[in-house]
Structures are given as structure tokens and as C-alpha cells.
Short mmCIF file of N, CA and C in Angstrom, two decimals:
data_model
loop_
_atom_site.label_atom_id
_atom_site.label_comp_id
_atom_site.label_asym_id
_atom_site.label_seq_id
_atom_site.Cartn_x
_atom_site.Cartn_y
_atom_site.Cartn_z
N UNK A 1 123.04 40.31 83.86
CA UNK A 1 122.85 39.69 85.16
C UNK A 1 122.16 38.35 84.97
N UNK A 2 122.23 37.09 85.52
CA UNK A 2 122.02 36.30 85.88
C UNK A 2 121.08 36.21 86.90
N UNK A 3 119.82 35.71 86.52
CA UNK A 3 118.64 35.59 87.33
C UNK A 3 118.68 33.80 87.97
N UNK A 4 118.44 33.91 88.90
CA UNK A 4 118.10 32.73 89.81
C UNK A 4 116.28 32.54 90.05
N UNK A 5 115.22 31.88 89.20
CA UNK A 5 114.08 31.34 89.77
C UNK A 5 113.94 30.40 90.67
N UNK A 6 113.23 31.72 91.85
CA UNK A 6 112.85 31.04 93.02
C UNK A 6 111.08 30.03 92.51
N UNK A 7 110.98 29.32 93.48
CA UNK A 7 109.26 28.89 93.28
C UNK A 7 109.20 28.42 95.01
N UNK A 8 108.35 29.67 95.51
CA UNK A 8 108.13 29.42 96.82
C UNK A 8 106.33 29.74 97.08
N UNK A 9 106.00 29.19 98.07
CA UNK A 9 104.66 30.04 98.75
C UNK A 9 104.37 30.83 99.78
N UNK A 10 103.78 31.90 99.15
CA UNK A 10 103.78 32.94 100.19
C UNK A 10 102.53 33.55 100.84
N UNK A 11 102.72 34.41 101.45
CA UNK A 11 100.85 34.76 102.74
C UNK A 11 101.05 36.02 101.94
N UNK A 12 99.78 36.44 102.01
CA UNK A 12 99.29 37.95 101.39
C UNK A 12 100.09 38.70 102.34
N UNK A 13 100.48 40.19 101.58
CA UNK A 13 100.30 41.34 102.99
C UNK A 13 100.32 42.15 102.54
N UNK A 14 100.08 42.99 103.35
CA UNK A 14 99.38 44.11 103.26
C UNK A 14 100.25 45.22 103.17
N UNK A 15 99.50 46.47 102.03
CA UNK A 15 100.19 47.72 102.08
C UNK A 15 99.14 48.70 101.74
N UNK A 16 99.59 49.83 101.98
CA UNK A 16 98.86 51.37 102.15
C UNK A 16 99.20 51.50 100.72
N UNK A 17 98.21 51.77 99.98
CA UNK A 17 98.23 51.70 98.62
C UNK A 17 97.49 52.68 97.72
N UNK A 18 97.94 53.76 96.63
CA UNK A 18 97.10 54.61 95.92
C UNK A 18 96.89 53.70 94.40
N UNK A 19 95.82 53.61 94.38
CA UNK A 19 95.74 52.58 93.04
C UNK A 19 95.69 54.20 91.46
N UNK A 20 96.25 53.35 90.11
CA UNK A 20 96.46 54.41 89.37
C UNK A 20 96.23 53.41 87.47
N UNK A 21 95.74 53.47 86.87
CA UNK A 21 95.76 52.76 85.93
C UNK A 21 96.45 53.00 84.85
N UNK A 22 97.71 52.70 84.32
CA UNK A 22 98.74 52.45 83.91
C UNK A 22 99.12 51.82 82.58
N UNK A 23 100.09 51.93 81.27
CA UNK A 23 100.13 51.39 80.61
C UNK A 23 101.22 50.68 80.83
N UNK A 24 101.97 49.67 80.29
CA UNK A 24 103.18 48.82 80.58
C UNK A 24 104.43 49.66 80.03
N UNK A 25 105.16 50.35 80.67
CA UNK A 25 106.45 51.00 79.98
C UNK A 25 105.92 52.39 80.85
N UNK A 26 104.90 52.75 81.40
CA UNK A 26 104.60 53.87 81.82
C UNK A 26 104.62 53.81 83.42
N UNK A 27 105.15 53.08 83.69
CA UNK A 27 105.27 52.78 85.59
C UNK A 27 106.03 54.28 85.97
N UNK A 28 107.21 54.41 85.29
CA UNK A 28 108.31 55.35 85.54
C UNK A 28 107.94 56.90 86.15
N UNK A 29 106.91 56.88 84.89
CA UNK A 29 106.04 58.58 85.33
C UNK A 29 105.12 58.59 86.03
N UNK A 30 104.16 57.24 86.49
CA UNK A 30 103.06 57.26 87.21
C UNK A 30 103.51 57.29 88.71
N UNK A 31 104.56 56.32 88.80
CA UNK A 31 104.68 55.90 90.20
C UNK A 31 104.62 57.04 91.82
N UNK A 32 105.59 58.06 91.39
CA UNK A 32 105.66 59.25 92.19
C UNK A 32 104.43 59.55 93.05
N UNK A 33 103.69 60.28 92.16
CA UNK A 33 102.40 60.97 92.62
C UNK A 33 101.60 60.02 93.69
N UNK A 34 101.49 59.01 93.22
CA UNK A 34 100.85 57.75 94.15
C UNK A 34 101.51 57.59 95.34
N UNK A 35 102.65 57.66 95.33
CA UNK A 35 103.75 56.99 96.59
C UNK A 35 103.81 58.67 97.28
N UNK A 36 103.66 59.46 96.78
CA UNK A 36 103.67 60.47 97.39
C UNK A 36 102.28 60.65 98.05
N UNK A 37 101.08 60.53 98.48
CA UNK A 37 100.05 60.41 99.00
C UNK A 37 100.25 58.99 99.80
N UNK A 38 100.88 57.93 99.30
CA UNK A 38 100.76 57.08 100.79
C UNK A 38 102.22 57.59 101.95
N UNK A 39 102.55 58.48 101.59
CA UNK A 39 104.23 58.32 102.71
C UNK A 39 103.76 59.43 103.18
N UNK A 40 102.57 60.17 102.13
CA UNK A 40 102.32 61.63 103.16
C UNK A 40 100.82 60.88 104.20
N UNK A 41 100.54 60.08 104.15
CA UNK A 41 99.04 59.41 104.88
C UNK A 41 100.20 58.38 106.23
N UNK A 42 101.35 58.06 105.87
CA UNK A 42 101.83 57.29 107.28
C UNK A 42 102.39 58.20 107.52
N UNK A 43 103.21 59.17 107.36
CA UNK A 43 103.90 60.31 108.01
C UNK A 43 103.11 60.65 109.34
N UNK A 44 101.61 60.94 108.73
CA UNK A 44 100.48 61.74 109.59
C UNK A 44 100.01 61.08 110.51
N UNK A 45 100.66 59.39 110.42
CA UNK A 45 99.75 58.26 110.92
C UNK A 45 101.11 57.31 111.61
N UNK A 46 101.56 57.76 112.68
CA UNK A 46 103.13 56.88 113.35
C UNK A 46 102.42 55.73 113.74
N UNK A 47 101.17 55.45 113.86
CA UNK A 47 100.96 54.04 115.17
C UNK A 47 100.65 53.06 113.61
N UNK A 48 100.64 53.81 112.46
CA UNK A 48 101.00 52.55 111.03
C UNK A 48 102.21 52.02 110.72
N UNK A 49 102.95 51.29 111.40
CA UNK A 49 104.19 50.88 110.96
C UNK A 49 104.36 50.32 109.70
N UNK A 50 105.24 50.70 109.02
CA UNK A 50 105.64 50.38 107.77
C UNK A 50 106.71 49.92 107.04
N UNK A 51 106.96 49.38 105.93
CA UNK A 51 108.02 48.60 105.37
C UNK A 51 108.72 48.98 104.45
N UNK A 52 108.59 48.20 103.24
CA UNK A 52 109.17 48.26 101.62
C UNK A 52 107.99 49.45 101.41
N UNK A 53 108.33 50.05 100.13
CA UNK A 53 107.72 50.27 98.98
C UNK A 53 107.41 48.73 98.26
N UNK A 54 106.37 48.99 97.73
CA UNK A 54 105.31 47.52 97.16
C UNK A 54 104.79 48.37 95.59
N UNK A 55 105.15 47.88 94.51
CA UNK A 55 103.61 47.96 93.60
C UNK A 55 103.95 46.73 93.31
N UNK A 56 102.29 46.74 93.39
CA UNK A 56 101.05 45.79 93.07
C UNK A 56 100.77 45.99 91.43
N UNK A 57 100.54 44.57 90.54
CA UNK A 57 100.44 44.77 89.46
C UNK A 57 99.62 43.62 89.23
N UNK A 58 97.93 44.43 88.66
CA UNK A 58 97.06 43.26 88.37
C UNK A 58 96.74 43.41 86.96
N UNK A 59 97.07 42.27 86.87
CA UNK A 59 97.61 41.56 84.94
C UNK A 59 95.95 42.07 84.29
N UNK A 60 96.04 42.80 83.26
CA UNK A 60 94.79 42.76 82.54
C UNK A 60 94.71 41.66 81.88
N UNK A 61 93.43 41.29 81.48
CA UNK A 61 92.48 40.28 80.70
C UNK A 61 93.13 40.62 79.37
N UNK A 62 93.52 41.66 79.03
CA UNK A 62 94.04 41.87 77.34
C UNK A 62 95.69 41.89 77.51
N UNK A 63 96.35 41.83 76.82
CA UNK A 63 97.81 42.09 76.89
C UNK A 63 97.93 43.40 76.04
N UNK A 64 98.29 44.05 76.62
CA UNK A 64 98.49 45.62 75.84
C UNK A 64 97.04 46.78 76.51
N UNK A 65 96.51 46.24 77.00
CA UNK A 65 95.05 46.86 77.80
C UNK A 65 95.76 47.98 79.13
N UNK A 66 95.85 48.78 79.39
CA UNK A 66 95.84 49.38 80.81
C UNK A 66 95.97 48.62 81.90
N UNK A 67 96.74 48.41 83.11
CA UNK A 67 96.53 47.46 84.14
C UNK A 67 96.17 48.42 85.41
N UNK A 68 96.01 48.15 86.21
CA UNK A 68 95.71 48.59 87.39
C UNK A 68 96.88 48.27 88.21
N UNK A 69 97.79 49.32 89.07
CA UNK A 69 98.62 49.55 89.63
C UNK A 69 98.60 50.17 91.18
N UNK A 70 98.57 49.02 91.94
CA UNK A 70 98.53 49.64 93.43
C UNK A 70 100.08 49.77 94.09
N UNK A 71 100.43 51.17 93.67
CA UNK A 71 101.31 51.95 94.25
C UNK A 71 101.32 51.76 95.93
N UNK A 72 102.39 51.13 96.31
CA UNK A 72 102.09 51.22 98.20
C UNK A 72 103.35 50.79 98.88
N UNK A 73 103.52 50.65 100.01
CA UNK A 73 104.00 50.46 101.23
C UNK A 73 103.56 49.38 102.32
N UNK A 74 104.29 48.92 102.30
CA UNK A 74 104.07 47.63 103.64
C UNK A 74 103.54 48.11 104.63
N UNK A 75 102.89 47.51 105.04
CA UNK A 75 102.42 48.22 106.41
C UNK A 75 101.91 46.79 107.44
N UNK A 76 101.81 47.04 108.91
CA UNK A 76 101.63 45.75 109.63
C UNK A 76 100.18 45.64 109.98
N UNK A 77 99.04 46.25 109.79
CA UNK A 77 98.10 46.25 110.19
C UNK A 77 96.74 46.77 109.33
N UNK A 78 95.48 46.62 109.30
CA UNK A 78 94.79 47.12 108.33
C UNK A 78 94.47 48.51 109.01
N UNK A 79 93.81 48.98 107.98
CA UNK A 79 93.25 50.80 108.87
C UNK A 79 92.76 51.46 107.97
N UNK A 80 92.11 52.32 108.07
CA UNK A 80 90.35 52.60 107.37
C UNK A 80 90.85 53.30 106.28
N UNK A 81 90.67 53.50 105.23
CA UNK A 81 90.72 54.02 103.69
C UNK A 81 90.69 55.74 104.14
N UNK A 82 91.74 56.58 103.59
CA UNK A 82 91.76 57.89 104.06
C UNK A 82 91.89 58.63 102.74
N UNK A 83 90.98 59.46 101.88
CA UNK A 83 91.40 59.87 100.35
C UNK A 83 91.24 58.58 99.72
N UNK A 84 92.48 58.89 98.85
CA UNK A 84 93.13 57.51 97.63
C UNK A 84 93.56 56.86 98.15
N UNK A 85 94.16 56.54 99.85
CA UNK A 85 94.78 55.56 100.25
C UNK A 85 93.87 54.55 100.48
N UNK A 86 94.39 53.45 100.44
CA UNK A 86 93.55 52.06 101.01
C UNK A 86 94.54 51.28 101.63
N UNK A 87 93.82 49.85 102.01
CA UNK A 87 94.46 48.90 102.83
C UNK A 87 94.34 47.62 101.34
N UNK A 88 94.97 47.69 101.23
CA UNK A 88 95.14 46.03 99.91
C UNK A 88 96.06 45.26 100.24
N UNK A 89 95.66 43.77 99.74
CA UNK A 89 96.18 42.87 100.21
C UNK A 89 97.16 42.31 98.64
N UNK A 90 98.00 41.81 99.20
CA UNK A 90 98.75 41.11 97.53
C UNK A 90 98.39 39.34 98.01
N UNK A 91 98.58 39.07 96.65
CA UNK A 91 97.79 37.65 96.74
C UNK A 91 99.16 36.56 97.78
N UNK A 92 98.67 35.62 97.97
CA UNK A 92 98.89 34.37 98.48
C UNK A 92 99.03 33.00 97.62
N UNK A 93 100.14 31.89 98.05
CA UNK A 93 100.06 31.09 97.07
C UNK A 93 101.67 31.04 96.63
N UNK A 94 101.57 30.10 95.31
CA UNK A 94 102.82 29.88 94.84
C UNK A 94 102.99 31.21 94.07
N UNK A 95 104.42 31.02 93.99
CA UNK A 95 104.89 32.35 93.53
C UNK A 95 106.40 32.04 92.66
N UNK A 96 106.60 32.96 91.60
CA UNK A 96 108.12 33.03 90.91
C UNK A 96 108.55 34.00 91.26
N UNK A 97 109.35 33.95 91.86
CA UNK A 97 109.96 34.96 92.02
C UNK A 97 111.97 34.98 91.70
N UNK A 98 112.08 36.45 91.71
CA UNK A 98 113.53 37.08 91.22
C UNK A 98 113.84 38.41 92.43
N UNK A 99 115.78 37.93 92.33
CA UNK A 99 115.94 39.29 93.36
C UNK A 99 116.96 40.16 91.91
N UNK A 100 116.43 41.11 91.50
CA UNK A 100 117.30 42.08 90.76
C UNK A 100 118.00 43.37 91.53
N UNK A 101 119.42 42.98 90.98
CA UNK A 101 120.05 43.97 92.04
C UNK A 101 120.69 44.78 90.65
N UNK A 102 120.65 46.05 90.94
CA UNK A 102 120.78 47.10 89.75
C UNK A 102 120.11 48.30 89.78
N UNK A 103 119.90 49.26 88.38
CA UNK A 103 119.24 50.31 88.03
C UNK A 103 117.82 49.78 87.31
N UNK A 104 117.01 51.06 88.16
CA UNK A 104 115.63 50.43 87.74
C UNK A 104 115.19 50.11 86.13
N UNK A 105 116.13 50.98 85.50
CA UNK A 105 115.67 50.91 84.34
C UNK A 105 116.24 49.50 83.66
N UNK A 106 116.73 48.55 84.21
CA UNK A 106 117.24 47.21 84.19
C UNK A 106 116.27 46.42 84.45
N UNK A 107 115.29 46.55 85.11
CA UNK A 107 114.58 45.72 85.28
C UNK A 107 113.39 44.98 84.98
N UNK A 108 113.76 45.17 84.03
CA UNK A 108 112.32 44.38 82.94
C UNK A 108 113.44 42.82 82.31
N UNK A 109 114.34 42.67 82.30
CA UNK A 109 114.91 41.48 82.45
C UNK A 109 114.97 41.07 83.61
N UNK A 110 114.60 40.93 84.98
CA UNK A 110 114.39 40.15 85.88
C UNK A 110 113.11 39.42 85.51
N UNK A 111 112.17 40.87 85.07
CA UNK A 111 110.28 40.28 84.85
C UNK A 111 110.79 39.10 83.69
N UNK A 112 111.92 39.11 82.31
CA UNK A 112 111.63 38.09 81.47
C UNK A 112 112.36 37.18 81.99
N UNK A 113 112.91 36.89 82.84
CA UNK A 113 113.32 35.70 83.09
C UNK A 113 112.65 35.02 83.87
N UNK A 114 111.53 35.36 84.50
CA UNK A 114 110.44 35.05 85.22
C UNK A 114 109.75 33.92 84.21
N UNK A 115 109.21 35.10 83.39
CA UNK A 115 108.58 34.52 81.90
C UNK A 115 108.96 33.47 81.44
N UNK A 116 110.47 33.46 81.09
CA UNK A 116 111.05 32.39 80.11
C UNK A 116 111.05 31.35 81.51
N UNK A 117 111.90 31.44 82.56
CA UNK A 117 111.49 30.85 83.20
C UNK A 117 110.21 29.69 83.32
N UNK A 118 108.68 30.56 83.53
CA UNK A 118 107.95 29.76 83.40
C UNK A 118 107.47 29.23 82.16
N UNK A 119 107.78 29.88 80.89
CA UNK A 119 107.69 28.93 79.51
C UNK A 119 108.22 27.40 79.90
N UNK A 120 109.32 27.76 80.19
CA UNK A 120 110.51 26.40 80.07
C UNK A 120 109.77 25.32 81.06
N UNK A 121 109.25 25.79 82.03
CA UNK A 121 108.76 25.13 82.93
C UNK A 121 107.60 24.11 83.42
N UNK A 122 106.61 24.84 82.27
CA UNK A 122 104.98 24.67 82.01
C UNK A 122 104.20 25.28 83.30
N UNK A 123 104.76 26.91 83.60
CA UNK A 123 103.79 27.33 84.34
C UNK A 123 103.15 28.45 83.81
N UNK A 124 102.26 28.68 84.15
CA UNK A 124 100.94 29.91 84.09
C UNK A 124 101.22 30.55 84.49
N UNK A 125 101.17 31.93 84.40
CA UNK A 125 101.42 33.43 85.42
C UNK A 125 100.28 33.47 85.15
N UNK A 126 99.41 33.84 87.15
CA UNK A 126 98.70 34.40 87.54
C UNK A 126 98.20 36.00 87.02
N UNK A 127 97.63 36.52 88.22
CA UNK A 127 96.51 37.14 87.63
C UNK A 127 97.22 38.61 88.08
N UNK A 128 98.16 38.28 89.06
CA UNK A 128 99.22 40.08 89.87
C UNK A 128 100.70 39.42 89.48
N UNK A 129 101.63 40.50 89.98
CA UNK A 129 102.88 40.33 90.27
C UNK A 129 102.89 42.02 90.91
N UNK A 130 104.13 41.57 91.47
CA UNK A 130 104.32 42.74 92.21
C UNK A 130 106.57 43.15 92.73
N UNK A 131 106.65 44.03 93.15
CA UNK A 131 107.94 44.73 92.96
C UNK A 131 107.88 44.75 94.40
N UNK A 132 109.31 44.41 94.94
CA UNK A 132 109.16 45.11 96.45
C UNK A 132 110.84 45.81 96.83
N UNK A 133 110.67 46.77 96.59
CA UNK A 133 112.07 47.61 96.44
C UNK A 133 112.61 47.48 98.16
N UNK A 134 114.16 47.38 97.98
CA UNK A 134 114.67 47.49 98.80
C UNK A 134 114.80 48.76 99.75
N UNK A 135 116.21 48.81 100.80
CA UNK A 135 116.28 49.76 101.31
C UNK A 135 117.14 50.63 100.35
N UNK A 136 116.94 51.80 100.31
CA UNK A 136 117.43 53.25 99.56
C UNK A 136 119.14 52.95 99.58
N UNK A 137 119.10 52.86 98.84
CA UNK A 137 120.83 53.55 98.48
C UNK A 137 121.27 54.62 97.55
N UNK A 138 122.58 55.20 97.79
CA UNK A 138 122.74 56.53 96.45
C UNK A 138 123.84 56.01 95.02
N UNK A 139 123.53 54.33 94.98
CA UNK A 139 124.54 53.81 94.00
C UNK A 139 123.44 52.65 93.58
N UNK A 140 122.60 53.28 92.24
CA UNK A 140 122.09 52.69 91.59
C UNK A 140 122.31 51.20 91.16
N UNK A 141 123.72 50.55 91.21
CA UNK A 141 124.48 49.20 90.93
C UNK A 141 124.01 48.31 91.77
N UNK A 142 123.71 49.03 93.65
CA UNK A 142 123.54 48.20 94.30
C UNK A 142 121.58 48.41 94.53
N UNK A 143 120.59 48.70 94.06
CA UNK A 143 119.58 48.85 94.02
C UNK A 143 118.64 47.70 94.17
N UNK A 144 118.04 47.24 95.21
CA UNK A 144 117.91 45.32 95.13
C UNK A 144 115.94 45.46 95.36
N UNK A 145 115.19 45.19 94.23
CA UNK A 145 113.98 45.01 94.31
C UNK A 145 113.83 43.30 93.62
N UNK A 146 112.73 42.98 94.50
CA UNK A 146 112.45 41.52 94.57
C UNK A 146 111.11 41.17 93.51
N UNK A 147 111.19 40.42 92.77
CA UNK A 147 110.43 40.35 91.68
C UNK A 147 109.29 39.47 91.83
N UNK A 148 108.20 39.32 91.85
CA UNK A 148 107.27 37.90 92.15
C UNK A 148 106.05 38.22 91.43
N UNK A 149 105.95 36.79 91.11
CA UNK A 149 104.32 36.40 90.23
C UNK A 149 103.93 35.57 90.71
N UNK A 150 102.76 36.11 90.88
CA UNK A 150 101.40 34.99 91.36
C UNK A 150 101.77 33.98 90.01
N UNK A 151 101.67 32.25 90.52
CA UNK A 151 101.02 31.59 89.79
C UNK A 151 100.04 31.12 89.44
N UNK A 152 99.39 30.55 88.52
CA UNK A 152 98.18 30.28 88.45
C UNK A 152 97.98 28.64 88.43
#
């Protein structure tokens, strides 16, 4: 697939989020359990309107270190921390971003073309990036999550 780099700026927003600390290649098995505590916290909660699925990915200080992973859901409004859920914000600012349309397990070439992308470019990746999966389909081909990095 052929990646297109966007470079736009964008406003924070907000999602209902179980944070989980994570190694890089290990998203696959973590993700569930987390997303399953925020869809069971808006289920219980209708006046939270909600969006995408969101993870949040804040870049460790080491490369190869554990990152911190806020597993979440869009949501339009803030609202008080219930359990593991919270209200987190994703950053603001310029951004690279990619739309990968495919199987998830494809998608770590959207994240390098981001990369090479900003090699070629002379930009910095920031300090998050984050995933914002589309609407559900049952044909993995057409699967469309949106790729973005904070710049720095």
C-alpha cells in the first residue's frame, strides 16, 4: 500500500480511556481487556456520547523501554474517573499523519512511512501518536484506522 503524508494541526480530544503499560509488538494481546472496561463504563453511562476507538501512545524516553498505552474511545465531554477509566486528552498541534486501510496486522507500515516520511523531511516525532480505528466491518481489506504523530 501506498501511504500519503498528511502534515496538518489538530485540537486535543478527548476519550474514556484504561491506561496499560505495554511493550511495542505487544498492543495485539493488551488491547482487549482495556477496551473492554471502557465500552462496559459507557454502556452504563448513555448521557457519554461516544466515537472511534482511540489508543493513545506515549513514546518512552528509551526506545525499547515499555510505553504507556491509553486504550479508549472518543467521547464528547469530560466526566469523573470511574475504576481504571479516565477522561484523557490526546495532544494538540502539528501532526503526521496516515489513513491505512487494511488488516491490522498491516499496520506497522503506515507507522514507517510516517517515520521515513519524517526522516526525509527533517521532522522530529513528538512525544504520543495515536490510532483511531474506523467504523467495524467483517472484511478485514476494507479496515480504515488513521495514523498520527505528534510533532515535535
Amino acid at each position: 500500500m501506498t501511504y500519503k503524508v498528511l502534515l496538518e494541526s489538530v485540537r486535543l480530544e478527548l476519550i474514556a480511556a484504561v491506561r496499560a503499560s505495554v511493550r511495542v509488538g505487544e498492543v495485539g494481546r493488551s488491547w482487549k481487556p482495556a477496551l473492554d472496561q471502557v465500552w462496559d463504563f459507557l454502556h452504563a453511562r448513555p448521557e457519554v456520547s461516544h466515537g472511534h476507538n482511540l489508543f493513545l501512545y506515549h513514546h518512552p524516553a528509551r526506545r525499547g523501554d515499555p510505553m504507556a498505552v491509553d486504550f479508549g474511545v472518543q467521547v464528547s465531554g469530560r466526566f469523573e474517573p470511574t475504576g481504571a477509566v479516565r477522561c484523557v486528552e490526546t495532544h494538540g498541534g502539528q501532526v503526521a499523519r496516515v489513513l491505512h486501510v487494511g488488516p491490522y496486522d498491516q499496520i506497522g507500515a503506515g507507522h514507517a512511512a510516517i517515520h521515513a516520511w519524517c526522516a526525509a523531511n527533517g521532522r522530529v516525532i513528538g512525544a504520543a501518536s495515536w490510532e483511531t480505528y474506523g467504523d467495524p466491518t467483517d472484511d478485514p481489506a476494507l479496515f480504515e484506522t488513521t495514523i498520527t504523530y505528534l510533532l515535535a
